[in-house]
Coordinates of C-alpha atoms in Angstrom, one line a residue:
Chain A
X199 CA -26.3 -71.3 64.1
X200 CA -24.5 -72.1 61.0
X201 CA -21.2 -72.7 62.4
X202 CA -21.3 -73.0 66.2
X203 CA -19.0 -70.5 68.1
X204 CA -17.0 -71.8 70.9
X205 CA -19.0 -71.6 74.5
X206 CA -15.5 -70.3 75.7
X207 CA -12.2 -69.4 73.9
X208 CA -10.2 -71.8 76.2
X209 CA -7.3 -73.9 76.0
X210 CA -8.6 -76.0 72.7
X211 CA -9.4 -72.8 70.6
X212 CA -5.8 -71.9 71.7
X213 CA -4.1 -74.6 70.8
X214 CA -6.0 -74.5 67.3
X215 CA -5.0 -71.2 66.6
X216 CA -1.5 -71.4 67.7
X217 CA -1.1 -74.4 65.5
X218 CA -2.7 -72.8 62.3
X219 CA -0.5 -69.7 62.9
X220 CA 2.6 -71.9 63.1
X221 CA 1.6 -74.2 60.3
X222 CA 1.0 -71.1 58.0
X223 CA 4.5 -69.5 59.0
X224 CA 6.1 -72.8 58.1
X225 CA 4.1 -73.1 54.9
X226 CA 4.9 -69.5 53.4
X227 CA 8.6 -70.0 54.6
X228 CA 9.2 -73.3 53.0
X229 CA 10.7 -72.9 49.2
X230 CA 8.3 -73.9 46.8
X231 CA 8.3 -77.6 45.8
X232 CA 5.5 -78.3 44.1
X233 CA 3.4 -76.7 41.2
X234 CA 0.9 -74.5 42.4
X235 CA -2.1 -77.1 41.2
X236 CA -0.3 -79.8 43.2
X237 CA -0.3 -77.7 46.2
X238 CA -3.8 -77.0 46.2
X239 CA -4.6 -80.7 45.1
X240 CA -2.7 -81.8 48.4
X241 CA -4.2 -79.3 50.6
X242 CA -7.7 -79.8 49.3
X243 CA -7.1 -83.5 49.8
X244 CA -6.1 -83.5 53.3
X245 CA -9.2 -81.1 54.2
X246 CA -11.4 -83.3 52.3
X247 CA -10.0 -86.4 53.9
X248 CA -10.4 -85.2 57.5
X249 CA -13.7 -83.9 57.2
X250 CA -15.0 -87.1 55.8
X251 CA -13.6 -89.7 58.2
X252 CA -14.6 -87.7 61.0
X253 CA -18.2 -87.4 59.6
X254 CA -18.2 -91.4 59.8
X255 CA -17.0 -91.9 63.0
X256 CA -18.1 -88.6 64.7
X257 CA -21.6 -88.8 64.4
X258 CA -24.6 -92.0 64.6
X259 CA -23.9 -94.8 64.6
X260 CA -20.2 -95.2 65.3
X261 CA -19.9 -91.8 67.4
X262 CA -16.7 -92.5 68.9
X263 CA -15.6 -88.9 70.1
X264 CA -16.5 -85.2 69.9
X265 CA -14.3 -82.4 69.1
X266 CA -14.0 -79.0 70.2
X267 CA -16.6 -77.6 72.5
X268 CA -20.0 -79.1 71.3
X269 CA -21.0 -82.4 69.7
X270 CA -22.1 -80.2 66.5
X271 CA -20.0 -78.7 63.7
X272 CA -18.1 -75.8 65.5
X273 CA -16.4 -72.6 63.9
X274 CA -12.9 -74.5 65.0
X275 CA -13.8 -77.5 63.9
X276 CA -13.8 -75.9 60.2
X277 CA -10.7 -74.1 60.9
X278 CA -9.1 -77.3 62.0
X279 CA -10.1 -79.3 59.0
X280 CA -9.5 -76.6 56.6
X281 CA -6.1 -75.5 57.8
X282 CA -4.4 -77.8 60.3
X283 CA -5.1 -81.0 58.6
X284 CA -4.7 -79.5 55.1
X285 CA -1.2 -77.9 56.2
X286 CA -0.2 -81.3 58.0
X287 CA -0.7 -83.4 55.4
X288 CA 0.9 -80.9 52.9
X289 CA 4.1 -81.2 55.1
X290 CA 4.2 -85.1 55.0
X291 CA 4.1 -85.1 51.4
X292 CA 6.6 -82.2 51.0
X293 CA 9.5 -83.9 53.2
X294 CA 8.5 -87.1 51.5
X295 CA 9.2 -85.4 48.3
X296 CA 12.1 -83.5 49.5
X297 CA 14.2 -86.5 50.8
X298 CA 13.5 -89.0 48.0
X299 CA 13.1 -91.9 50.5
X300 CA 13.3 -95.3 49.2
X301 CA 13.3 -98.8 51.1
X302 CA 13.6 -98.6 54.8
X303 CA 13.6 -95.1 54.7
X304 CA 10.2 -94.7 53.7
X305 CA 9.1 -97.0 56.5
X306 CA 10.8 -95.0 59.1
X307 CA 9.2 -91.5 57.6
X308 CA 5.7 -93.2 57.9
X309 CA 6.4 -94.7 61.7
X310 CA 7.9 -90.9 62.4
X311 CA 5.0 -89.1 61.2
X312 CA 2.6 -91.9 62.9
X313 CA 4.3 -91.1 66.0
X314 CA 4.2 -87.4 65.8
X315 CA 0.7 -87.4 64.7
X316 CA -0.2 -89.5 67.9
X317 CA 1.7 -87.4 70.0
X318 CA 0.0 -84.1 68.4
X319 CA -3.3 -85.8 69.2
X320 CA -2.5 -87.0 72.7
X321 CA -1.7 -83.0 73.3
X322 CA -4.7 -82.0 71.5
X323 CA -7.0 -84.6 73.8
X324 CA -5.5 -82.9 76.7
X325 CA -6.5 -79.6 75.4
X326 CA -9.9 -81.1 74.9
X327 CA -9.9 -80.8 71.2
X328 CA -10.9 -84.2 71.1
X329 CA -13.1 -85.8 73.6
X330 CA -13.2 -89.6 73.2
X331 CA -16.4 -91.8 73.9
X332 CA -15.0 -95.4 73.0
X333 CA -11.9 -94.3 70.9
X334 CA -8.2 -94.7 72.1
X335 CA -5.2 -93.2 71.3
X336 CA -3.7 -96.7 70.2
X337 CA -6.5 -96.6 67.5
X338 CA -5.2 -93.5 66.3
X339 CA -1.6 -94.4 65.9
X340 CA -2.8 -97.5 64.0
X341 CA -4.9 -95.4 61.8
X342 CA -2.1 -92.8 61.0
X343 CA 0.0 -95.7 59.9
X344 CA -2.5 -96.8 57.5
X345 CA -3.4 -93.6 56.3
X346 CA 0.4 -92.3 55.6
X347 CA 1.1 -95.9 54.3
X348 CA -1.9 -95.5 51.9
X349 CA -0.8 -91.7 50.8
X350 CA 2.4 -93.0 49.4
X351 CA 1.2 -96.0 48.1
X352 CA -1.5 -94.0 46.1
X353 CA 0.9 -91.4 45.0
X354 CA 2.5 -94.2 43.2
X355 CA 6.3 -93.2 44.4
Chain B
X224 CA -16.3 -82.2 50.7
X225 CA -19.6 -79.8 50.0
X226 CA -21.5 -82.8 50.9
X227 CA -20.0 -83.1 54.0
X228 CA -20.4 -79.1 54.8
X229 CA -24.3 -79.5 53.8
X230 CA -24.7 -82.3 56.2
X231 CA -22.5 -80.4 58.7
X232 CA -24.5 -77.2 58.6
X233 CA -28.2 -78.2 57.4
X234 CA -28.3 -81.7 59.3
X235 CA -26.3 -81.4 62.6
X236 CA -26.2 -77.7 63.2
X237 CA -29.3 -75.9 62.0
X238 CA -31.2 -79.3 62.2
X239 CA -33.3 -78.1 58.9
X240 CA -33.2 -81.9 57.9
X241 CA -33.4 -84.8 59.9
X242 CA -31.3 -88.1 59.4
X243 CA -33.1 -91.3 60.1
X244 CA -31.2 -92.9 62.9
X245 CA -30.8 -96.5 61.6
X246 CA -28.0 -98.2 60.1
X247 CA -29.5 -98.2 56.7
X248 CA -29.9 -94.4 57.0
X249 CA -26.2 -94.4 58.1
X250 CA -25.0 -96.6 54.7
X251 CA -27.3 -94.3 52.7
X252 CA -25.6 -90.9 54.1
X253 CA -22.4 -92.7 53.4
X254 CA -22.9 -93.9 49.8
X255 CA -24.2 -90.5 49.1
X256 CA -21.3 -88.6 50.6
X257 CA -18.3 -90.8 49.7
X258 CA -19.4 -92.4 46.3
X259 CA -22.2 -90.4 44.4
X260 CA -21.7 -87.0 44.9
X261 CA -17.9 -87.4 44.0
X262 CA -18.8 -89.4 41.1
X263 CA -21.5 -87.1 39.8
X264 CA -19.6 -84.1 39.9
X265 CA -16.5 -85.9 38.3
X266 CA -18.8 -87.0 35.4
X267 CA -20.3 -83.3 35.1
X268 CA -16.5 -82.1 34.8
X269 CA -15.8 -84.5 32.1
X270 CA -18.8 -83.9 30.1
X271 CA -18.7 -79.9 30.7
X272 CA -15.0 -79.8 29.7
X273 CA -15.7 -82.0 26.6
X274 CA -18.8 -80.1 25.6
X275 CA -18.4 -77.4 22.8
X276 CA -21.2 -75.3 22.8
X277 CA -22.4 -73.3 25.7
X278 CA -26.0 -74.9 25.5
X279 CA -24.7 -78.4 25.9
X280 CA -22.6 -77.3 29.0
X281 CA -25.5 -75.6 30.4
X282 CA -27.6 -79.0 29.8
X283 CA -24.8 -80.9 31.6
X284 CA -25.2 -78.3 34.6
X285 CA -28.7 -78.7 34.8
X286 CA -28.6 -82.8 34.7
X287 CA -25.8 -83.0 37.2
X288 CA -28.1 -80.7 39.4
X289 CA -30.9 -82.6 38.8
X290 CA -29.5 -85.9 39.3
X291 CA -28.0 -84.6 42.9
X292 CA -31.3 -83.2 44.0
X293 CA -33.0 -86.2 42.8
X294 CA -30.9 -88.7 44.7
X295 CA -31.7 -86.3 47.8
X296 CA -35.5 -86.7 46.9
X297 CA -35.5 -90.5 46.6
X298 CA -33.6 -90.5 50.1
X299 CA -36.7 -88.2 51.3
X300 CA -39.0 -90.7 49.8
X301 CA -37.8 -93.6 51.5
X302 CA -37.6 -91.8 54.8
X303 CA -33.6 -91.5 55.2
X304 CA -33.9 -87.9 55.5
X305 CA -37.0 -85.9 56.8
X306 CA -37.3 -82.1 55.8
X307 CA -38.3 -80.3 59.1
X308 CA -37.7 -76.7 57.9
X309 CA -36.6 -77.3 54.4
X310 CA -37.9 -77.5 50.7
X311 CA -36.6 -79.3 47.9
X312 CA -36.4 -76.0 46.0
X313 CA -33.5 -74.9 48.3
X314 CA -31.8 -78.2 47.7
X315 CA -31.8 -77.3 43.9
X316 CA -30.2 -73.9 44.7
X317 CA -27.5 -75.3 46.9
X318 CA -26.4 -77.8 44.4
X319 CA -26.5 -75.4 41.6
X320 CA -24.1 -73.2 43.9
X321 CA -21.9 -76.2 44.3
X322 CA -21.7 -77.1 40.7
X323 CA -21.3 -73.5 39.7
X324 CA -18.4 -73.3 42.4
X325 CA -16.6 -76.5 41.4
X326 CA -16.8 -75.2 37.7
X327 CA -15.3 -72.0 38.8
X328 CA -12.2 -73.8 40.5
X329 CA -11.6 -75.9 37.5
X330 CA -11.5 -73.0 35.5
X331 CA -8.9 -71.6 37.8
X332 CA -7.1 -74.8 38.3
X333 CA -7.0 -75.2 34.5
X334 CA -5.6 -71.4 34.5
X335 CA -2.7 -71.8 36.8
X336 CA -2.1 -75.6 35.1
X337 CA -1.5 -73.4 31.6
X338 CA 0.0 -70.7 33.5
X339 CA 2.9 -72.7 35.1
X340 CA 3.2 -74.8 31.8
X341 CA 4.0 -71.8 30.0
X342 CA 6.4 -70.7 32.7
X343 CA 8.5 -73.7 32.2

């Protein structure tokens, strides 16, 4: 199968579907902040980043976790990388730009997004979106701190 | 991103190609995905946009496709990739498709950049 279909449409697929719908509603209702090319770049960047990082740590030799129903590439893995990660990264950039944060507030913003991402991942792993095989939620929180900090650093703001 | 999708679909799901499960194979895959593929595509975009004639644009498309397929062929030659139900010709088709898609996206991207610039 090109993209593995869910073995059973249960908690993890329902959670991802609900999150995609909510994110899409938020994405289309928020006032336009960036020019369309920048919006597209932000969406593509996060879809790419999620795919590449998961490709590295989800398969041999690192193989720290599985996502969705199988250890292969599921249809819902595709949805998750293409929509959930892309919208989430866009919202991070959106609010960072909107509030024009400087100094300590930048750190607060990064910390708040890292905490919320870790909490979301905790909920997702509870719904079996992620099945850890040597990974721990604490590693994710450190990874989120690093990723969000690097994003701000690389955006040059 | 298309390199990752290639691996996810043809290697991990369909198992048309097998990747050697060694550390060397892992690094080889990582360098190909994260470094070589984006670099070749960026190179192509640079030369494609700066080329004036259609012939030179086609030459660059052909060269970039050959380079990507060539890298894959070398990986196969060194045993890091093993074709199970796959032929090199399909890789040529796949990479040409990726490059044409990238050029299409680049044209669309430039179109919306100019459109928004004119609106300002």
